[in-house]
Amino acid sequence: MQFDLVIKNGTIVDGSGMPRFRADMGVYRGKIARIGRIRDSAKEVIDAEGHVVAPGFIDGHTHMDAQIFWDPLGTSSCYHGITTAVMGNCGFTLAPCAVENKHMVIRNLQRAEDISPAAMEAGIKWSWTTYPEFLETLDKLPKGINYGSYVGHSAIRTFVMGERAFTEKATEDDLQAMERHVHDAILAGAVGFTSSRSPAHETPDARPVASRAAAWDEVRRLVGAMGKLNAGLFEIAGEGVDRNAGDPGVREYHTRLRDLAVDSGRPITFGVFSRRQSPGTWKKYLDLLDETAAAGGRMFAQAHSRALSALLSFKTQMPWDRLPLWKDIRALPLDEQKAKLRDPELRPKLIEASTARDNRQARGTEAKPADYDWLFVLDTVEGPHRSVAEVARERGQHPCETMIELALEKDLDLFFLQPVANEDQDVALQIMRHPRTVTTFSDSGAHVSQLMDSSLQTHLLYHWVRTKQAFTLEQAVRMLSLVPATLWGFHDRGLIREGMAADIVVFNPDTIMAELPEVVDDLPAGARRLVQRARGMKATVVNGEVLLYDNKHTGALPGRLMRGPLGQRA
């Protein structure tokens, strides 16, 4: 037979965790048709000599809901081997919502997820009201990679309650209406329902996002709507009880989560991070996973492969942006800022002004007041990264001046890392190794000028596999493919097996790694974001078609909407 694509001479790491083997692979009509020695002809051949051939990676925690409308490729996720992304996390989705009320959905997303309202206004053509209509819109969009989508609590709440959603408890009529929307979304193909109770999620006017106004009984009712259908996952951004050591609310919150998993019968998932302000609390979350399983529920946690860090630069955000004197200078064009930063008379005043404190509470990955022992110079991807305080001591300078000079030496093309969580990498490794965690949580599509974690998958491969040898390559590929495919119900993906969907990555295990991030102004309305590419990626194949070759777009857009199980049956 003639194959559509043959990948020859590669080393297959099949996603199962079993040992690698050398073989060819033939693809026909979007499926893996043959594995072995292939002598048949093909329309396209990739020579994978010296490369690993693996299942495409799956990212279970993104916010690509807006970006999918203006970026068919799915950057930067696609550069790092992602072939399927799950969006709609933390209760933030674009549906249900009528076009005349889109300002409320945008309000939920703007500060909480750092998505430009101007970009959303310019880049999204609103053509839906209900969530099933939204999925029909997604189905028709050109897509480079595959997408699954949750339905979000904040969107449902604002659709049903209007402005009351941000301040009031739901009435019985409200609850019944919201239950119907969850029911309809799951039937249409939502992979689940999401919510946020996180103190990090605020609107631009410093109010809680809509889902945070809900009583816990409302959450129980809406997850229960999925339970009645026996379909869908529940993802939640938690209550923030992990942020302060010894918080008495941890046990009570965990009991509610455990009981919800048991009573509803639906899997529950959330992120788990260590925090230096609350050492050891992460262990309680891992214990909760096992406790819930013992009680008869299903629960898994999402782990990160490195420190969760805000990226600071003069091209995006710095710790002093809202301080007197600094505020005016940071509003200037970059060339004028450079001149001001070099001004010998102004420099001492800037340093003095940097010691003031901003009354506004920074949320999430917004720049926080400078603690120079916990600000690191991102001069290389692999590190180690020296603290600003250490470099300043060597130079005999105030740390603010050190940051200014280091940035000017690079024409302001320099980033600083400000860790938010997972500061201790030994703990991060323990979390990843827990059998009920999955390595994901890139947040791709959100925090677009603050965070760049689309590379967490390639970080696992070059840091934890190649450099630290904490995982074998077989273990790491399984963590990025079969494990998330199983947990999110993508049962025809995550393995290299005959008959499975041909989502495939071909990479060099000796060179794969992320490159340094960069700042670009390519969003609709000229809005700014961070982009990060990878080296060592030879090919990314989605549904049997080559999407990227040497990380350059081939022109193909083979991605699909991945509906949940009830939507597939429909």
CSV table of C-alpha atoms in Angstrom, one decimal, residues 133-436:
chain,number,residue,atom,x,y,z
A,133,GLU,CA,-23.0,26.9,19.7
A,134,PHE,CA,-19.5,27.9,20.8
A,135,LEU,CA,-18.3,24.3,20.2
A,136,GLU,CA,-19.7,24.5,16.7
A,137,THR,CA,-17.7,27.7,16.1
A,138,LEU,CA,-14.5,26.0,17.4
A,139,ASP,CA,-15.2,23.0,15.2
A,140,LYS,CA,-15.1,25.3,12.1
A,141,LEU,CA,-12.0,27.3,13.0
A,142,PRO,CA,-8.7,26.4,11.3
A,143,LYS,CA,-6.5,24.7,13.9
A,144,GLY,CA,-2.9,23.5,13.9
A,145,ILE,CA,-3.2,21.3,17.0
A,146,ASN,CA,-6.2,19.6,18.7
A,147,TYR,CA,-8.2,21.2,21.4
A,148,GLY,CA,-10.5,20.0,24.1
A,149,SER,CA,-12.6,22.5,26.0
A,150,TYR,CA,-14.2,22.7,29.4
A,151,VAL,CA,-17.2,24.9,30.2
A,152,GLY,CA,-16.4,27.5,32.8
A,153,HIS,CA,-18.2,28.5,36.0
A,154,SER,CA,-17.6,32.3,35.7
A,155,ALA,CA,-19.1,32.3,32.2
A,156,ILE,CA,-22.1,30.3,33.2
A,157,ARG,CA,-22.7,32.5,36.3
A,158,THR,CA,-22.5,35.8,34.4
A,159,PHE,CA,-24.8,34.4,31.6
A,160,VAL,CA,-27.5,33.4,34.1
A,161,MET,CA,-27.1,36.2,36.7
A,162,GLY,CA,-25.7,39.2,34.9
A,163,GLU,CA,-23.9,41.7,37.1
A,164,ARG,CA,-25.3,40.0,40.2
A,165,ALA,CA,-22.8,37.2,39.4
A,166,PHE,CA,-19.9,39.2,40.8
A,167,THR,CA,-21.5,40.0,44.2
A,168,GLU,CA,-24.5,37.8,45.1
A,169,LYS,CA,-25.3,34.2,46.0
A,170,ALA,CA,-27.4,32.3,43.5
A,171,THR,CA,-31.1,31.8,44.0
A,172,GLU,CA,-32.7,28.4,43.4
A,173,ASP,CA,-33.9,29.6,40.0
A,174,ASP,CA,-30.3,30.6,39.2
A,175,LEU,CA,-28.9,27.3,40.3
A,176,GLN,CA,-31.4,25.3,38.2
A,177,ALA,CA,-30.5,27.4,35.2
A,178,MET,CA,-26.8,26.9,35.7
A,179,GLU,CA,-27.3,23.1,36.1
A,180,ARG,CA,-29.0,23.1,32.7
A,181,HIS,CA,-26.1,24.9,31.1
A,182,VAL,CA,-23.6,22.4,32.5
A,183,HIS,CA,-25.8,19.5,31.4
A,184,ASP,CA,-26.1,20.9,27.9
A,185,ALA,CA,-22.4,21.7,27.6
A,186,ILE,CA,-21.4,18.1,28.6
A,187,LEU,CA,-23.9,16.6,26.2
A,188,ALA,CA,-22.4,18.8,23.4
A,189,GLY,CA,-18.9,17.7,24.1
A,190,ALA,CA,-17.3,19.8,26.9
A,191,VAL,CA,-14.6,17.7,28.6
A,192,GLY,CA,-15.8,18.9,31.9
A,193,PHE,CA,-16.6,21.9,34.2
A,194,THR,CA,-14.1,24.3,35.8
A,195,SER,CA,-14.2,26.9,38.6
A,196,SER,CA,-12.0,29.2,40.5
A,197,ARG,CA,-12.0,30.1,44.2
A,198,SER,CA,-8.4,31.4,44.0
A,199,PRO,CA,-7.6,34.8,45.6
A,200,ALA,CA,-5.3,35.4,42.6
A,201,HIS,CA,-8.2,35.7,40.3
A,202,GLU,CA,-9.6,39.2,40.3
A,203,THR,CA,-11.2,41.6,37.8
A,204,PRO,CA,-9.4,44.8,36.7
A,205,ASP,CA,-11.4,46.7,39.4
A,206,ALA,CA,-10.0,44.4,42.1
A,207,ARG,CA,-13.2,42.5,42.6
A,208,PRO,CA,-13.3,38.7,42.7
A,209,VAL,CA,-14.2,37.0,39.4
A,210,ALA,CA,-17.7,35.7,39.2
A,211,SER,CA,-17.1,32.1,40.4
A,212,ARG,CA,-15.6,33.3,43.6
A,213,ALA,CA,-18.9,34.7,44.7
A,214,ALA,CA,-20.5,31.3,44.6
A,215,ALA,CA,-21.3,29.3,47.8
A,216,TRP,CA,-19.7,25.8,47.9
A,217,ASP,CA,-23.2,24.3,47.6
A,218,GLU,CA,-23.4,25.9,44.2
A,219,VAL,CA,-20.2,24.2,43.2
A,220,ARG,CA,-21.6,20.9,44.4
A,221,ARG,CA,-24.8,21.3,42.4
A,222,LEU,CA,-22.9,22.0,39.2
A,223,VAL,CA,-20.5,19.2,39.6
A,224,GLY,CA,-23.5,17.0,40.5
A,225,ALA,CA,-25.0,17.9,37.1
A,226,MET,CA,-22.0,16.1,35.5
A,227,GLY,CA,-22.4,13.2,38.0
A,228,LYS,CA,-26.0,12.6,36.8
A,229,LEU,CA,-24.6,12.2,33.2
A,230,ASN,CA,-21.6,10.2,34.4
A,231,ALA,CA,-19.3,12.3,32.3
A,232,GLY,CA,-16.9,15.2,32.6
A,233,LEU,CA,-14.0,16.2,34.8
A,234,PHE,CA,-14.0,19.0,37.4
A,235,GLU,CA,-11.0,21.3,37.5
A,236,ILE,CA,-10.7,23.9,40.2
A,237,ALA,CA,-8.3,26.7,41.1
A,238,GLY,CA,-8.3,26.3,44.8
A,239,GLU,CA,-9.2,28.5,47.8
A,240,GLY,CA,-5.7,29.7,48.6
A,241,VAL,CA,-5.4,27.8,51.9
A,242,ASP,CA,-2.0,26.6,50.7
A,243,ARG,CA,-0.4,30.0,50.8
A,244,ASN,CA,0.1,30.5,54.5
A,245,ALA,CA,1.8,28.0,56.8
A,246,GLY,CA,-0.5,26.3,59.2
A,247,ASP,CA,-3.7,27.6,57.6
A,248,PRO,CA,-6.5,25.9,59.6
A,249,GLY,CA,-8.7,26.0,56.5
A,250,VAL,CA,-6.7,23.3,54.7
A,251,ARG,CA,-8.3,20.3,56.3
A,252,GLU,CA,-11.8,21.6,55.9
A,253,TYR,CA,-11.3,22.5,52.2
A,254,HIS,CA,-9.7,19.1,51.6
A,255,THR,CA,-12.7,17.3,53.2
A,256,ARG,CA,-15.1,19.2,50.9
A,257,LEU,CA,-13.0,18.2,47.8
A,258,ARG,CA,-12.8,14.6,48.9
A,259,ASP,CA,-16.5,14.4,49.6
A,260,LEU,CA,-17.4,16.0,46.3
A,261,ALA,CA,-15.3,13.5,44.4
A,262,VAL,CA,-16.9,10.6,46.2
A,263,ASP,CA,-20.5,11.9,46.1
A,264,SER,CA,-20.4,13.0,42.4
A,265,GLY,CA,-18.4,10.2,41.0
A,266,ARG,CA,-16.5,12.7,38.8
A,267,PRO,CA,-12.7,13.0,38.7
A,268,ILE,CA,-11.4,16.2,40.3
A,269,THR,CA,-8.1,17.9,39.4
A,270,PHE,CA,-6.2,20.9,40.5
A,271,GLY,CA,-2.6,22.2,40.5
A,272,VAL,CA,-0.2,21.4,43.3
A,273,PHE,CA,2.8,23.6,44.0
A,274,SER,CA,5.2,24.0,46.9
A,275,ARG,CA,5.5,27.5,48.3
A,276,ARG,CA,8.3,28.8,50.5
A,277,GLN,CA,5.8,30.8,52.6
A,278,SER,CA,4.0,27.5,53.4
A,279,PRO,CA,6.5,24.7,53.5
A,280,GLY,CA,5.1,21.2,53.7
A,281,THR,CA,1.5,22.1,52.7
A,282,TRP,CA,2.1,20.4,49.3
A,283,LYS,CA,2.4,17.1,51.1
A,284,LYS,CA,-1.2,17.5,52.5
A,285,TYR,CA,-2.4,17.9,48.9
A,286,LEU,CA,-0.7,14.7,47.8
A,287,ASP,CA,-2.0,12.9,50.8
A,288,LEU,CA,-5.5,14.1,49.8
A,289,LEU,CA,-5.2,12.3,46.4
A,290,ASP,CA,-4.6,9.0,48.2
A,291,GLU,CA,-7.2,9.6,50.8
A,292,THR,CA,-9.8,10.3,48.1
A,293,ALA,CA,-8.9,7.2,46.3
A,294,ALA,CA,-9.3,5.1,49.5
A,295,ALA,CA,-12.7,6.7,50.0
A,296,GLY,CA,-13.9,5.7,46.5
A,297,GLY,CA,-13.3,8.9,44.6
A,298,ARG,CA,-11.1,9.9,41.7
A,299,MET,CA,-8.7,12.8,42.0
A,300,PHE,CA,-5.4,13.8,40.4
A,301,ALA,CA,-3.1,16.8,40.7
A,302,GLN,CA,-1.4,18.8,38.0
A,303,ALA,CA,2.4,19.2,38.6
A,304,HIS,CA,4.8,21.7,37.1
A,305,SER,CA,8.3,20.7,35.9
A,306,ARG,CA,10.1,23.7,37.3
A,307,ALA,CA,9.7,26.8,39.4
A,308,LEU,CA,6.5,28.8,38.5
A,309,SER,CA,8.1,32.2,37.8
A,310,ALA,CA,6.9,35.5,36.5
A,311,LEU,CA,9.1,36.9,33.7
A,312,LEU,CA,10.1,40.5,34.3
A,313,SER,CA,11.7,42.8,31.8
A,314,PHE,CA,11.7,46.4,30.8
A,315,LYS,CA,9.7,45.4,27.7
A,316,THR,CA,6.9,43.9,29.8
A,317,GLN,CA,6.7,44.4,33.6
A,318,MET,CA,9.1,45.3,36.4
A,319,PRO,CA,8.7,45.5,40.2
A,320,TRP,CA,8.7,49.3,40.2
A,321,ASP,CA,6.2,50.1,37.4
A,322,ARG,CA,3.5,51.7,39.6
A,323,LEU,CA,5.9,53.6,41.9
A,324,PRO,CA,6.3,57.4,41.9
A,325,LEU,CA,8.8,58.6,39.2
A,326,TRP,CA,9.0,55.1,37.8
A,327,LYS,CA,5.4,55.2,36.7
A,328,ASP,CA,5.9,58.1,34.3
A,329,ILE,CA,9.2,56.7,32.9
A,330,ARG,CA,7.7,53.2,32.3
A,331,ALA,CA,4.9,54.9,30.2
A,332,LEU,CA,7.4,56.2,27.7
A,333,PRO,CA,8.5,54.4,24.5
A,334,LEU,CA,11.4,52.1,25.0
A,335,ASP,CA,14.0,54.2,23.3
A,336,GLU,CA,13.1,57.1,25.6
A,337,GLN,CA,13.2,54.8,28.6
A,338,LYS,CA,16.7,53.7,27.7
A,339,ALA,CA,17.8,57.3,27.6
A,340,LYS,CA,16.3,58.0,31.0
A,341,LEU,CA,17.9,54.9,32.5
A,342,ARG,CA,21.3,56.0,31.3
A,343,ASP,CA,20.9,59.6,32.6
A,344,PRO,CA,23.5,59.9,35.4
A,345,GLU,CA,21.5,62.6,37.2
A,346,LEU,CA,18.3,60.6,37.1
A,347,ARG,CA,19.7,57.2,38.0
A,348,PRO,CA,20.1,57.9,41.8
A,349,LYS,CA,16.6,59.2,42.0
A,350,LEU,CA,15.3,56.0,40.3
A,351,ILE,CA,17.2,53.9,42.8
A,352,GLU,CA,15.8,55.8,45.7
A,353,ALA,CA,12.3,55.6,44.2
A,354,SER,CA,12.6,51.8,43.9
A,355,THR,CA,12.6,51.5,47.6
A,356,ALA,CA,9.0,52.7,47.9
A,357,ARG,CA,6.1,50.3,48.2
A,358,ASP,CA,3.1,49.9,46.0
A,359,ASN,CA,-0.2,49.8,47.8
A,360,ARG,CA,-1.8,47.7,45.1
A,361,GLN,CA,-1.8,44.0,45.8
A,362,ALA,CA,-0.1,42.1,43.0
A,363,ARG,CA,-2.0,39.0,41.9
A,364,GLY,CA,-0.9,35.8,40.3
A,365,THR,CA,2.1,36.4,38.0
A,366,GLU,CA,1.9,40.2,38.2
A,367,ALA,CA,5.3,41.7,39.2
A,368,LYS,CA,5.6,41.8,43.0
A,369,PRO,CA,7.7,44.2,45.1
A,370,ALA,CA,11.4,43.4,44.6
A,371,ASP,CA,13.0,40.8,46.9
A,372,TYR,CA,16.4,40.8,45.3
A,373,ASP,CA,17.4,37.5,46.9
A,374,TRP,CA,14.5,36.0,45.0
A,375,LEU,CA,14.9,37.7,41.7
A,376,PHE,CA,17.2,35.8,39.2
A,377,VAL,CA,18.9,36.7,36.0
A,378,LEU,CA,17.6,34.7,33.1
A,379,ASP,CA,20.8,34.9,31.0
A,380,THR,CA,20.6,31.3,29.8
A,381,VAL,CA,17.8,28.8,29.7
A,382,GLU,CA,19.5,26.0,31.5
A,383,GLY,CA,21.0,28.0,34.4
A,384,PRO,CA,22.0,28.0,37.1
A,385,HIS,CA,20.5,31.5,37.5
A,386,ARG,CA,22.2,33.9,39.9
A,387,SER,CA,20.2,36.1,42.1
A,388,VAL,CA,20.2,39.9,41.5
A,389,ALA,CA,21.3,40.3,45.1
A,390,GLU,CA,24.4,38.2,44.5
A,391,VAL,CA,25.4,40.0,41.3
A,392,ALA,CA,24.8,43.4,43.0
A,393,ARG,CA,27.1,42.5,45.9
A,394,GLU,CA,29.8,41.5,43.4
A,395,ARG,CA,29.4,44.9,41.7
A,396,GLY,CA,29.1,46.9,44.8
A,397,GLN,CA,25.8,48.3,43.7
A,398,HIS,CA,22.2,48.7,44.8
A,399,PRO,CA,20.3,45.8,43.2
A,400,CYS,CA,18.0,48.1,41.4
A,401,GLU,CA,21.0,49.7,39.6
A,402,THR,CA,22.3,46.2,38.8
A,403,MET,CA,19.0,45.3,37.1
A,404,ILE,CA,19.1,48.5,35.1
A,405,GLU,CA,22.7,48.0,34.0
A,406,LEU,CA,22.3,44.3,33.1
A,407,ALA,CA,19.2,45.2,31.1
A,408,LEU,CA,20.9,48.1,29.2
A,409,GLU,CA,23.9,45.8,28.4
A,410,LYS,CA,21.4,43.6,26.5
A,411,ASP,CA,19.5,46.6,24.9
A,412,LEU,CA,16.7,45.7,27.4
A,413,ASP,CA,16.4,42.2,25.9
A,414,LEU,CA,16.9,40.5,29.3
A,415,PHE,CA,14.5,38.8,31.6
A,416,PHE,CA,14.5,38.3,35.3
A,417,LEU,CA,12.8,35.4,37.0
A,418,GLN,CA,10.5,36.1,40.0
A,419,PRO,CA,9.4,32.8,41.5
A,420,VAL,CA,5.8,32.5,42.5
A,421,ALA,CA,5.8,28.8,43.6
A,422,ASN,CA,7.8,25.6,43.3
A,423,GLU,CA,10.9,27.4,44.4
A,424,ASP,CA,12.5,24.1,45.7
A,425,GLN,CA,13.3,21.9,42.8
A,426,ASP,CA,13.7,18.8,45.0
A,427,VAL,CA,10.1,19.2,46.1
A,428,ALA,CA,9.0,19.8,42.5
A,429,LEU,CA,10.6,16.5,41.6
A,430,GLN,CA,8.8,14.7,44.5
A,431,ILE,CA,5.5,16.1,43.3
A,432,MET,CA,6.1,15.0,39.7
A,433,ARG,CA,7.0,11.5,40.9
A,434,HIS,CA,3.7,10.9,42.8
A,435,PRO,CA,1.6,8.3,41.0
A,436,ARG,CA,-1.5,10.5,41.1
